[in-house]
mmCIF file of C-alpha atoms and ligand atoms in Angstrom:
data_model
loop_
_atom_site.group_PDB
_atom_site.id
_atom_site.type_symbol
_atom_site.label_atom_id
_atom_site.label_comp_id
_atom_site.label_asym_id
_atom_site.label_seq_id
_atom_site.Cartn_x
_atom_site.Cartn_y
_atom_site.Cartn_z
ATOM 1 C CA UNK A 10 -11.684 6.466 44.817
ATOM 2 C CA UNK A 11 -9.379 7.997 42.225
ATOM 3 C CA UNK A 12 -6.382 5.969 44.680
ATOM 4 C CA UNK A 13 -5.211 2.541 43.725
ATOM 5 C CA UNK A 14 -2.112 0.169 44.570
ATOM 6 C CA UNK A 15 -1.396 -3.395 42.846
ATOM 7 C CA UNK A 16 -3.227 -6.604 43.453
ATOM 8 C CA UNK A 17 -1.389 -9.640 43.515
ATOM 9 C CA UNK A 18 -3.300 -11.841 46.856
ATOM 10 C CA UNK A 19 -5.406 -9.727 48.819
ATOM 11 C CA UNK A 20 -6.434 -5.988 47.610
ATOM 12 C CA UNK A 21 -4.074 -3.958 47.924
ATOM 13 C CA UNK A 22 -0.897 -5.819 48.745
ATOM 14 C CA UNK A 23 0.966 -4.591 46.004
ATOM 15 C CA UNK A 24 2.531 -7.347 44.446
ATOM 16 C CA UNK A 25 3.603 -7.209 41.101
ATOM 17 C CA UNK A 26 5.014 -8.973 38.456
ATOM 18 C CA UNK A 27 7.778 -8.073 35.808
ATOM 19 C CA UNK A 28 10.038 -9.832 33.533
ATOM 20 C CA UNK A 29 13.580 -8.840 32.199
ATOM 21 C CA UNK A 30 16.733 -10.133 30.380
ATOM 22 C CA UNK A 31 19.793 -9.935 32.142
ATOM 23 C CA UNK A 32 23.534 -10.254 29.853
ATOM 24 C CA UNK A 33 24.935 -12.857 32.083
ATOM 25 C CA UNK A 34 24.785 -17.071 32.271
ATOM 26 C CA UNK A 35 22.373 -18.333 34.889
ATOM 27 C CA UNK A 36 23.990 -19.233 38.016
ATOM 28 C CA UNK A 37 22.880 -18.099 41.729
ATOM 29 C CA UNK A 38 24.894 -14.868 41.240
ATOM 30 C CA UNK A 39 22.682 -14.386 38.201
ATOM 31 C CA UNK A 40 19.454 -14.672 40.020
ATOM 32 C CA UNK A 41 21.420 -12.513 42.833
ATOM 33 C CA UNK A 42 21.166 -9.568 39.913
ATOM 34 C CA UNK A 43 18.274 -9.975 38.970
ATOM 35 C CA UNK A 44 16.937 -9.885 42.497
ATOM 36 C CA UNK A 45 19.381 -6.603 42.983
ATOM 37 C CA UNK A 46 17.644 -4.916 39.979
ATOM 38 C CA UNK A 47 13.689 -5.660 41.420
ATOM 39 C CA UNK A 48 14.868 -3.888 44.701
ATOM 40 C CA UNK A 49 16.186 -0.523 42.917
ATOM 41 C CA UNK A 50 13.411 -0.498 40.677
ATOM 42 C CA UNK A 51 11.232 -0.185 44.272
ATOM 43 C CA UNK A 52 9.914 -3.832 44.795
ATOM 44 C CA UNK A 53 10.458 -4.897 48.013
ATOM 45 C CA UNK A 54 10.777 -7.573 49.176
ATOM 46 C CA UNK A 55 11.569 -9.194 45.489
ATOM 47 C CA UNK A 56 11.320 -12.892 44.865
ATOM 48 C CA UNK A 57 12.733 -14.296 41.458
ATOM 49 C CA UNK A 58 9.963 -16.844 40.564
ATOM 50 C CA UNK A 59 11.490 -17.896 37.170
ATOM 51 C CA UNK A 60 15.158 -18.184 35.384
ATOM 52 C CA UNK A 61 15.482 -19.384 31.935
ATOM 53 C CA UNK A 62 18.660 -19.406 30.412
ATOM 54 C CA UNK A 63 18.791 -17.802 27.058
ATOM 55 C CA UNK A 64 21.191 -19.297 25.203
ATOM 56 C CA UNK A 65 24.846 -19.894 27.156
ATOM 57 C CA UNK A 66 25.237 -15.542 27.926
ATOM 58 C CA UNK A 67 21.886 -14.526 28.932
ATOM 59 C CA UNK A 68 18.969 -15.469 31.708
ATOM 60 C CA UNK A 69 15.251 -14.726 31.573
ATOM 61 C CA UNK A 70 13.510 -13.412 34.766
ATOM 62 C CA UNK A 71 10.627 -13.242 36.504
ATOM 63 C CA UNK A 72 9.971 -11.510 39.970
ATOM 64 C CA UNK A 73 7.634 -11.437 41.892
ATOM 65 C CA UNK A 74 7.028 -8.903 44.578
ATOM 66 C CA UNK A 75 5.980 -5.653 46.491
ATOM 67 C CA UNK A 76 5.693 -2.165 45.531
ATOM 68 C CA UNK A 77 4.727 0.706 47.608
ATOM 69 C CA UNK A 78 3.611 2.736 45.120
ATOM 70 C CA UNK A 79 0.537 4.870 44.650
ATOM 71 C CA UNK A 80 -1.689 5.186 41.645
ATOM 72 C CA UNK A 81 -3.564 8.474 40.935
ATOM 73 C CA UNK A 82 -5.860 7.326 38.361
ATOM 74 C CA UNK A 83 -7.330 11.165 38.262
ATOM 75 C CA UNK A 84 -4.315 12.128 36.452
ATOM 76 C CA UNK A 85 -3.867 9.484 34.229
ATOM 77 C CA UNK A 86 -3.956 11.134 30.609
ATOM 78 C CA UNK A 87 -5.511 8.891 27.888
ATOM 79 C CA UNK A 88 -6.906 8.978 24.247
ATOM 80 C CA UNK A 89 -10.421 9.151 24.603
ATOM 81 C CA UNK A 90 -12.623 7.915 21.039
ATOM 82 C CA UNK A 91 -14.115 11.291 20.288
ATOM 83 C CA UNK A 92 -16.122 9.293 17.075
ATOM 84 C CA UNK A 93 -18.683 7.598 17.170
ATOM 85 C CA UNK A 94 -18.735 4.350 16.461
ATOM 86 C CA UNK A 95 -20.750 3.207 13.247
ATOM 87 C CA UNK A 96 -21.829 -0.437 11.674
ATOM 88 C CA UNK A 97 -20.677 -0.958 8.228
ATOM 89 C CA UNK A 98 -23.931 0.118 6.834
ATOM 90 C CA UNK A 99 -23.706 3.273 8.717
ATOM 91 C CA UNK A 100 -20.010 4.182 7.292
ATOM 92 C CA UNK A 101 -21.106 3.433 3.802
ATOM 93 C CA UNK A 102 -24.208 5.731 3.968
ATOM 94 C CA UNK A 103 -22.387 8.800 4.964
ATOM 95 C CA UNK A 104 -19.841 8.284 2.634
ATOM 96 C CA UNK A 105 -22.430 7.883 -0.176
ATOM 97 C CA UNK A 106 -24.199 10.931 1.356
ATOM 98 C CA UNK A 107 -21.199 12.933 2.214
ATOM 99 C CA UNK A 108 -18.500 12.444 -0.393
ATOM 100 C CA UNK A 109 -20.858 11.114 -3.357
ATOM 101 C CA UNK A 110 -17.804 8.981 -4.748
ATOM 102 C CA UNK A 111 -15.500 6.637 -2.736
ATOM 103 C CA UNK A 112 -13.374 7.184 -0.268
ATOM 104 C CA UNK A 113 -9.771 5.761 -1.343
ATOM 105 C CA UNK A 114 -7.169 4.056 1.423
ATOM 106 C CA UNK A 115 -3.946 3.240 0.590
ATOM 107 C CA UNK A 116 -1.815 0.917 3.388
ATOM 108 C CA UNK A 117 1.456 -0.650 3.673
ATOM 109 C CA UNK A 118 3.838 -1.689 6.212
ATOM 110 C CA UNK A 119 7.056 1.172 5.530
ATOM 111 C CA UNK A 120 10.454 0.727 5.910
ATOM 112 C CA UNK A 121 12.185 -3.006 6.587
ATOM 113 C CA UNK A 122 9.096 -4.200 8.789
ATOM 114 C CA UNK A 123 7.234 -7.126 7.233
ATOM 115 C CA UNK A 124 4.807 -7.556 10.260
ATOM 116 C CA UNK A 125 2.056 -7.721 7.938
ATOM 117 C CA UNK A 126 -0.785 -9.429 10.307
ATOM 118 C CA UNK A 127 -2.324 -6.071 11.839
ATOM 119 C CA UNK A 128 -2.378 -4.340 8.596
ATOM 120 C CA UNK A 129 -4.188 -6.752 6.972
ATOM 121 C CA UNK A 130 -6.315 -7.271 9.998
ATOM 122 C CA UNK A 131 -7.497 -3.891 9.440
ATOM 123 C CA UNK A 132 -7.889 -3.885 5.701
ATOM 124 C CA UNK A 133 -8.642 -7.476 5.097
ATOM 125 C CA UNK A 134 -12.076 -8.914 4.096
ATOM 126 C CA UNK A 135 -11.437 -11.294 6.509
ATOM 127 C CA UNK A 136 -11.084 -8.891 9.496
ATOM 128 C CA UNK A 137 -10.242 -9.255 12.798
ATOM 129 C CA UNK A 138 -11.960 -10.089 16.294
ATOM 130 C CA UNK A 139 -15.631 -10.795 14.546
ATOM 131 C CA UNK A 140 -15.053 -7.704 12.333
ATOM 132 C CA UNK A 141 -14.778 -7.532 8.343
ATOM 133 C CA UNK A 142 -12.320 -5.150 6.951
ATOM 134 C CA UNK A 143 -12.035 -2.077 5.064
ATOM 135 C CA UNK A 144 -12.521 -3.959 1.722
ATOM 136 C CA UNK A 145 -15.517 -5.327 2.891
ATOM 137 C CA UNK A 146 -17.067 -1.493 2.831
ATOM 138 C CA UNK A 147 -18.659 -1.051 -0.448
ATOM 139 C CA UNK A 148 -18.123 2.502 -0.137
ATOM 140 C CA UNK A 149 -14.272 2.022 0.611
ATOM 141 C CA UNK A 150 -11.462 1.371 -1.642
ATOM 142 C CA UNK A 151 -8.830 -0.112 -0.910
ATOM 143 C CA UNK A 152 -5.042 -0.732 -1.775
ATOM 144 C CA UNK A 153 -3.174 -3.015 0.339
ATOM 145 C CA UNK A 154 0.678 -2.504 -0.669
ATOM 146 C CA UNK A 155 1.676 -5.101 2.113
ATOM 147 C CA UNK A 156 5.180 -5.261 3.706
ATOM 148 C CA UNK A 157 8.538 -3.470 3.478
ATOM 149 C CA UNK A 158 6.758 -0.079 1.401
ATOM 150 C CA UNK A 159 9.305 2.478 0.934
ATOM 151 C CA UNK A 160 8.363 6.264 2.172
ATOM 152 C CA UNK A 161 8.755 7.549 -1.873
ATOM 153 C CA UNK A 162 7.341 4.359 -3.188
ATOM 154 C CA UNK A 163 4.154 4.993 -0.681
ATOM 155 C CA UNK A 164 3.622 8.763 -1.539
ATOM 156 C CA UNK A 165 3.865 7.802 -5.231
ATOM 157 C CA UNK A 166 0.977 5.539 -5.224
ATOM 158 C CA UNK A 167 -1.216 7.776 -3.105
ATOM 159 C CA UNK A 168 -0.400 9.692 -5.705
ATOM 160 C CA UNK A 169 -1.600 7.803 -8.431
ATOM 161 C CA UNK A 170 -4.665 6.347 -6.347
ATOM 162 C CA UNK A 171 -6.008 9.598 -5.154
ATOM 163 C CA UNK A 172 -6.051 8.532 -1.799
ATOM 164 C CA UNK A 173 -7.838 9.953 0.734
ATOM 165 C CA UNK A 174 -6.656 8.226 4.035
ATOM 166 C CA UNK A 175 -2.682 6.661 4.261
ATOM 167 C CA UNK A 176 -2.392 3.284 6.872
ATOM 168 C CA UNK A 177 0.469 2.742 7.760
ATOM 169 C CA UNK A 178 1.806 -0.165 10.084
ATOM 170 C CA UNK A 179 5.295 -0.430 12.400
ATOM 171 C CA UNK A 180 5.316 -3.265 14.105
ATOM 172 C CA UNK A 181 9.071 -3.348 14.763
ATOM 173 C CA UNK A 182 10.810 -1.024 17.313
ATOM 174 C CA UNK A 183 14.139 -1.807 17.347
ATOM 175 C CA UNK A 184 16.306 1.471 17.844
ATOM 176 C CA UNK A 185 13.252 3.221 17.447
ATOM 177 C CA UNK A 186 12.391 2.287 13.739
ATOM 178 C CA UNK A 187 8.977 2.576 14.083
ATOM 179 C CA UNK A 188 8.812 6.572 15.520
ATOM 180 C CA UNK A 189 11.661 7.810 12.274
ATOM 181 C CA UNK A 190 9.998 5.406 10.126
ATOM 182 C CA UNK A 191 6.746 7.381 10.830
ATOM 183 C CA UNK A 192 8.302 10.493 11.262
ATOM 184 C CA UNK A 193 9.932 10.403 7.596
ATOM 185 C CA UNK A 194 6.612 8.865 6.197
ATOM 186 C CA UNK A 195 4.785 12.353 7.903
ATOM 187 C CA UNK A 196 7.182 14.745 6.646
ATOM 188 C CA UNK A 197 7.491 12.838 2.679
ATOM 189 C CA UNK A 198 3.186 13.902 2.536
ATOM 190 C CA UNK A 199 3.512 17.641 4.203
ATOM 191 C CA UNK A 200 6.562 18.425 2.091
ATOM 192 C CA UNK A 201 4.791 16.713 -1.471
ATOM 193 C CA UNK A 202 1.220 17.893 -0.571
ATOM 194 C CA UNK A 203 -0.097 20.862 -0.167
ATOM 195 C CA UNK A 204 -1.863 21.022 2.832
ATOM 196 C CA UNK A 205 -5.362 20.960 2.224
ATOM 197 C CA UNK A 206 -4.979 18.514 -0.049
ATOM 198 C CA UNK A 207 -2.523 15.894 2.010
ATOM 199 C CA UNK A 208 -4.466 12.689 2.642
ATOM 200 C CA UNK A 209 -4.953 12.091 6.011
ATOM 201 C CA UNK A 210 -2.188 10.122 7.795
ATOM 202 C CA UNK A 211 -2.652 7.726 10.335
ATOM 203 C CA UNK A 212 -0.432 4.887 11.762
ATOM 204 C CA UNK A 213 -0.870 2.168 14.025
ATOM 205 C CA UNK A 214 1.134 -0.921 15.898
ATOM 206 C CA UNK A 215 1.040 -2.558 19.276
ATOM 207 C CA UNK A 216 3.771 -0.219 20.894
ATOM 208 C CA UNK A 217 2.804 3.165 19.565
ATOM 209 C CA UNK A 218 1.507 5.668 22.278
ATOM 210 C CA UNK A 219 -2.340 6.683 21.294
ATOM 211 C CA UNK A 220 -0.929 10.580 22.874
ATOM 212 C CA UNK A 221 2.315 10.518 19.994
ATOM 213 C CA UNK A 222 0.267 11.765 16.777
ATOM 214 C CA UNK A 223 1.209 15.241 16.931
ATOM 215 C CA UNK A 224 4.785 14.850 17.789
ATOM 216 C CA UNK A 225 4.964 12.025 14.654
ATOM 217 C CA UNK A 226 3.251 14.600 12.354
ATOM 218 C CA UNK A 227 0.173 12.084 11.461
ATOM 219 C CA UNK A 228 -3.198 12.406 12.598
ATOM 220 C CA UNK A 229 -4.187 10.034 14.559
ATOM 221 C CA UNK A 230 -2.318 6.449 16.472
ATOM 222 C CA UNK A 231 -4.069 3.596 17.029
ATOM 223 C CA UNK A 232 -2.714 0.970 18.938
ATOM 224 C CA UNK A 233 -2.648 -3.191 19.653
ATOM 225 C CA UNK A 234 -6.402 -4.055 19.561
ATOM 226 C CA UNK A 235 -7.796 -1.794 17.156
ATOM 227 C CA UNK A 236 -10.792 -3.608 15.188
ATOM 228 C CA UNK A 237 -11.153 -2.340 11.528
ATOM 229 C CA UNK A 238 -14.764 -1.283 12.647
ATOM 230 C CA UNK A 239 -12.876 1.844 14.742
ATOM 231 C CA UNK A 240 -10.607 2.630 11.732
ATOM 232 C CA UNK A 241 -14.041 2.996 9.666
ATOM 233 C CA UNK A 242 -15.499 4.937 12.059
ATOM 234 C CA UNK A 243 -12.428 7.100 12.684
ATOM 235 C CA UNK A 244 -12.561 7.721 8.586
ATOM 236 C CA UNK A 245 -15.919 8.907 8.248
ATOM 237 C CA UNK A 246 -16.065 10.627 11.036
ATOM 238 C CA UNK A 247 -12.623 12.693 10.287
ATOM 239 C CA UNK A 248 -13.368 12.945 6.298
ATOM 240 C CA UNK A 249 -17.415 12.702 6.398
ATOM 241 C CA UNK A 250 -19.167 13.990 8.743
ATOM 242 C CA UNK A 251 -16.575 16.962 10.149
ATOM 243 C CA UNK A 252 -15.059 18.041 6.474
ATOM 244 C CA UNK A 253 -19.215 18.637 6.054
ATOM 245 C CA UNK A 254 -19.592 20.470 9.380
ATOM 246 C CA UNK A 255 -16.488 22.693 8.602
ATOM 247 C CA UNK A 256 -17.906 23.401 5.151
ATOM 248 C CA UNK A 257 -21.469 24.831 6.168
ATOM 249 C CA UNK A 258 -19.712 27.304 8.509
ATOM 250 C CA UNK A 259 -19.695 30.265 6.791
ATOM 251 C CA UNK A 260 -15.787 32.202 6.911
HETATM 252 C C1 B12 B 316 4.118 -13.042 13.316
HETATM 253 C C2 B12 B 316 5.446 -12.387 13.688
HETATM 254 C C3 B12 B 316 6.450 -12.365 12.709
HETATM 255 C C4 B12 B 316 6.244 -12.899 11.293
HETATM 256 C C5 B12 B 316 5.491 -11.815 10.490
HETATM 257 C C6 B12 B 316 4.597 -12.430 9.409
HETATM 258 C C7 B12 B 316 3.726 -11.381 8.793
HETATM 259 N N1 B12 B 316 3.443 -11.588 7.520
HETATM 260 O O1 B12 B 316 3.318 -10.408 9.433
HETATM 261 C C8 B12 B 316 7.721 -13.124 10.827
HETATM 262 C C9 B12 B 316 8.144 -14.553 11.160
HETATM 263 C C10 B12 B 316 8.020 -12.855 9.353
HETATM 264 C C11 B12 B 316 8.473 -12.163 11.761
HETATM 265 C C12 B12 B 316 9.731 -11.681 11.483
HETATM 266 C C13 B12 B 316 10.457 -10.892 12.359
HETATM 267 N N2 B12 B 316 10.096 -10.514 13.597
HETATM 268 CO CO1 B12 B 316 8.331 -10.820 14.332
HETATM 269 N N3 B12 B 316 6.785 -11.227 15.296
HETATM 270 C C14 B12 B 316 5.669 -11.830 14.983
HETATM 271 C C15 B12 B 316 4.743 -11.930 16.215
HETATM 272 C C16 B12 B 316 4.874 -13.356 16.775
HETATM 273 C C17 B12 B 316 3.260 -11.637 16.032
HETATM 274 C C18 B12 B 316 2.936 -10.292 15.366
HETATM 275 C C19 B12 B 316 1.483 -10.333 14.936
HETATM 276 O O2 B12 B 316 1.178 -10.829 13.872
HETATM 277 N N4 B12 B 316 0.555 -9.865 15.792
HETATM 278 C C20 B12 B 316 -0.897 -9.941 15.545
HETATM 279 C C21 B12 B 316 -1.436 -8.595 14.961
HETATM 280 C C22 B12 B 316 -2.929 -8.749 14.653
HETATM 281 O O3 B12 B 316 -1.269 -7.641 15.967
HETATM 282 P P1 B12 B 316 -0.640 -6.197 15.696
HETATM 283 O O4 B12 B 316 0.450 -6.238 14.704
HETATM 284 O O5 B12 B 316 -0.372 -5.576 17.008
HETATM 285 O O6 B12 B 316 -1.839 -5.398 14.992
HETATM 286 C C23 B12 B 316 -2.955 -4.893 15.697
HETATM 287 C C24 B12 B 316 -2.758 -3.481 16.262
HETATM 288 O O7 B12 B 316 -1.460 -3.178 16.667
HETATM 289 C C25 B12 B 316 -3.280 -2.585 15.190
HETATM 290 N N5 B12 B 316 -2.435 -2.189 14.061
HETATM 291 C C26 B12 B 316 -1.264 -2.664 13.617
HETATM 292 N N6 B12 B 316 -0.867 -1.999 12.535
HETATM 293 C C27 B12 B 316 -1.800 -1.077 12.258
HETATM 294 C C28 B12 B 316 -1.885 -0.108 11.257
HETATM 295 C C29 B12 B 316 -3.000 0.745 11.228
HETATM 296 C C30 B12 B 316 -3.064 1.788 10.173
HETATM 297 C C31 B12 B 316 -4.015 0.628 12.207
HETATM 298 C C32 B12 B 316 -5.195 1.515 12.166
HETATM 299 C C33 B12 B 316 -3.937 -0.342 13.213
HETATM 300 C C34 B12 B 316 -2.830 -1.174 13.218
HETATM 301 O O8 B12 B 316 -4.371 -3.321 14.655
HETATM 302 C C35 B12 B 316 -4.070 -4.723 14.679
HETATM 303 C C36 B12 B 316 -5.347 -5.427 15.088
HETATM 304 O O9 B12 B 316 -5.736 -5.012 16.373
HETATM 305 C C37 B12 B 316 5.387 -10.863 17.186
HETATM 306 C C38 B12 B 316 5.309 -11.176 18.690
HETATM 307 C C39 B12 B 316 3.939 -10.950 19.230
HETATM 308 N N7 B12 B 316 3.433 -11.908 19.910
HETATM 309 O O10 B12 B 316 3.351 -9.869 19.018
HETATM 310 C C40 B12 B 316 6.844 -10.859 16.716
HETATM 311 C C41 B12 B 316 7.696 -9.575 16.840
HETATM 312 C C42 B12 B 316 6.856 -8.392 16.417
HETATM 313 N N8 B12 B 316 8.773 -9.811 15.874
HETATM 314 C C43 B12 B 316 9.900 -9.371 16.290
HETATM 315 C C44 B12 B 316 11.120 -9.474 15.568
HETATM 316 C C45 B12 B 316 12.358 -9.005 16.304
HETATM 317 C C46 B12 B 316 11.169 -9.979 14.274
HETATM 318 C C47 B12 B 316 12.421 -10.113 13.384
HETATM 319 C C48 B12 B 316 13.367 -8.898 13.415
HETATM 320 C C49 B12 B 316 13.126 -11.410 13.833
HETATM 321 C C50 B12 B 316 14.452 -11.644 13.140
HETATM 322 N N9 B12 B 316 15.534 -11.437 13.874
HETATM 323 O O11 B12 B 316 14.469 -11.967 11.990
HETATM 324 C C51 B12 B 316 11.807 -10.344 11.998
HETATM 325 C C52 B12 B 316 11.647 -9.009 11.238
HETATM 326 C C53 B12 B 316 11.141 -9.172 9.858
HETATM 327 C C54 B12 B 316 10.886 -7.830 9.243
HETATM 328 N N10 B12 B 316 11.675 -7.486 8.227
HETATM 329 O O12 B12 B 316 10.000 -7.122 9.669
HETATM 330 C C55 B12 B 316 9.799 -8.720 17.652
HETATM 331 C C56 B12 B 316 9.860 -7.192 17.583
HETATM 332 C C57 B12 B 316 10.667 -6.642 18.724
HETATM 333 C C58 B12 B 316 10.818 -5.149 18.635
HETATM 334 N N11 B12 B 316 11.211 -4.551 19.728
HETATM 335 O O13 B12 B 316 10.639 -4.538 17.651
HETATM 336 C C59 B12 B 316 8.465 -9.312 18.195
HETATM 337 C C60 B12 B 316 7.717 -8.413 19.188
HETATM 338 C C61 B12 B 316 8.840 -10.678 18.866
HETATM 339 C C62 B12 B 316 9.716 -10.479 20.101
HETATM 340 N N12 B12 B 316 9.150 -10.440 21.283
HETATM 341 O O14 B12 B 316 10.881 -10.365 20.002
HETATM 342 N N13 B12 B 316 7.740 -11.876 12.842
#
C-alpha cells in the first residue's frame, strides 16, 4: 500500500504534532493564534497542548491535531546509497590496491560556523555511533582544520596537502548561510582547479537536503546521522573503485 495518513491514537487518525514560535506575549489571545495558524496550515480540529513563554515578546507552541492529508509514498523522491558499504579493512585494501599511495582529506567547518561536533564525528579517531573515524584508516590522511575555515584559506591548504576529497561542515542556517557558504566553497575549487584535477567536494550538516548536490556544485550531501563508516565508503567507492572502472574503458 503505497497510501499512508498520520498516526497519532489509532491507525490512521491523522493526528499530528508541530511546534512553532509565535512574536507575541502569552495570553489566551496568544494561544487563540496559535490555534488560528494550526487550522490554515490544514489541522483540524487543532488543540494547543503546550505554551511557553519565551522571554516577555514571544510564546512557544505545541498543537496537537488532525490532518486530512494523503501520503503517496510511491512518489516520494529520496537519495538512495548507490556504494557499498565497506569495514575499515575493506576501505584500506582498495585504497592500497587502487591508488598505491594515500588518499588525502582535508575538512573544516567554512565561514562563521563553529559547530564543530559532526565534523569531527566524521574525522575523529574517536568516531561516532560505535564507529572510528577517518584518522583511524591507515590508508587515509587526514587534516582536520576545525571551525570558522575561510573559502581561500580552505582551497589553499588543499592546495598544499594534495587533497583528494574536501569535508566540509554547515551546521548553521541562519539566512541561508549554510547553501552560499557551500555554494562559494563549490565555485572557489571549479574556478582554481582544473577539472579533472578538482578534489572531490562533499558537504554535510543536519539540515542539508541529500537531493541539493548538484544545485550547490559539490558532489555529494550527507545529512544528520551520517557515521564516518558511510563517508569511507562513499570515498573509495567514488575515488577507488569507479576512477579504476572508468580507466579500463577504452575511449
Ligand atoms: C553544540 C552546539 C553549539 C556549540 C558548538 C560547539 C562545537 N565545538 O561544535 C556552541 C555552544 C559553540 C554553539 C554556538 C552557537 N550555536 Co549552536 N548548537 C549546538 C547544538 C546544541 C548541537 C550541535 C551538535 O553538536 N550536534 C551533534 C552532531 C554530531 O550532529 P551534526 O552536527 O548534525 O553532525 C552529524 C551530521 O549532520 C553529519 N555531518 C555534519 N557535518 C558534516 C560534514 C561532512 C563532510 C559529513 C560527511 C557529515 C557531516 O555527520 C554528523 C554525525 O552524524 C545545536 C542544537 C542541536 N541539538 O542540534 C545548536 C544549534 C546548531 N546552534 C544554533 C545557534 C543559533 C548557535 C549560535 C548562533 C548561538 C548564538 N546566538 O551565539 C552559536 C553560533 C556559533 C558559531 N559561530 O557557529 C542553532 C542553529 C539554528 C540555525 N537555524 O542555524 C541550533 C540548531 C540550536 C537552535 N535550535 O537554535 N552551538
Amino acid at each position: 500500500m503505497s497510501i499512508i495518513r498520520p498516526y497519532g491514537d489509532t491507525t490512521g487518525d491523522g493526528m499530528v504534532q508541530v511546534s512553532f514560535t509565535l512574536p507575541i506575549a502569552h495570553s489566551k489571545v496568544a494561544e487563540g493564534a496559535a490555534a488560528q495558524l494550526a487550522a490554515k496550515m490544514g489541522i483540524d480540529p487543532a488543540l494547543v497542548v503546550h505554551a511557553k513563554p519565551m522571554g516577555p515578546d514571544f510564546t512557544f507552541f505545541v498543537v496537537y491535531g488532525r490532518v486530512n492529508h494523503l501520503v503517496d509514498t510511491s512518489v516520494v523522491e529520496v537519495v538512495e546509497r548507490d556504494y557499498p558499504l565497506l569495514s575499515p579493512k575493506e576501505v584500506n585494501l582498495a585504497i592500497r590496491k587502487g591508488l598505491r599511495r594515500r588518499l588525502v582529506v582535508v575538512g573544516g567547518c567554512i565561514g562563521t560556523d563553529a559547530h564543530t561536533v559532526g565534523i569531527d564525528a566524521i574525522l575523529n579517531i574517536k568516531g561516532f555511533a560505535g564507529e572510528k573515524g577517518l584518522e583511524y584508516y591507515r590508508e587515509l590522511r587526514v587534516v582536520n582544520l576545525g571551525a570558522q575555515v575561510s573559502v581561500p584559506a580552505l582551497v589553499d591548504r588543499a592546495r598544499a596537502e594534495r587533497a583528494d576529497v574536501i569535508l566540509v561542515s554547515q551546521v548553521v542556517t541562519q539566512r541561508d548561510a549554510h547553501l552560499t557558504n557551500t555554494l562559494e566553497m563549490s565555485a572557489a575549487f571549479r574556478e582554481s582547479y582544473p577539472a579533472a584535477k578538482r578534489p572531490l567536494l562533499i558537504v554535510g550538516g543536519p539540515r542539508f537536503d541529500e537531493k541539493m548536490a548538484p544545485e550547490l556544485g559539490g558532489d555529494r550531501v550527507f545529512v544528520r546521522g551520517t557515521t564516518p563508516g558511510e563517508v569511507a565508503s562513499y570515498l573509495t567507492d567514488a575515488l577507488v573503485t569507479r576512477r579504476s572502472v572508468r580507466e579500463e574503458v577504452p575511449a
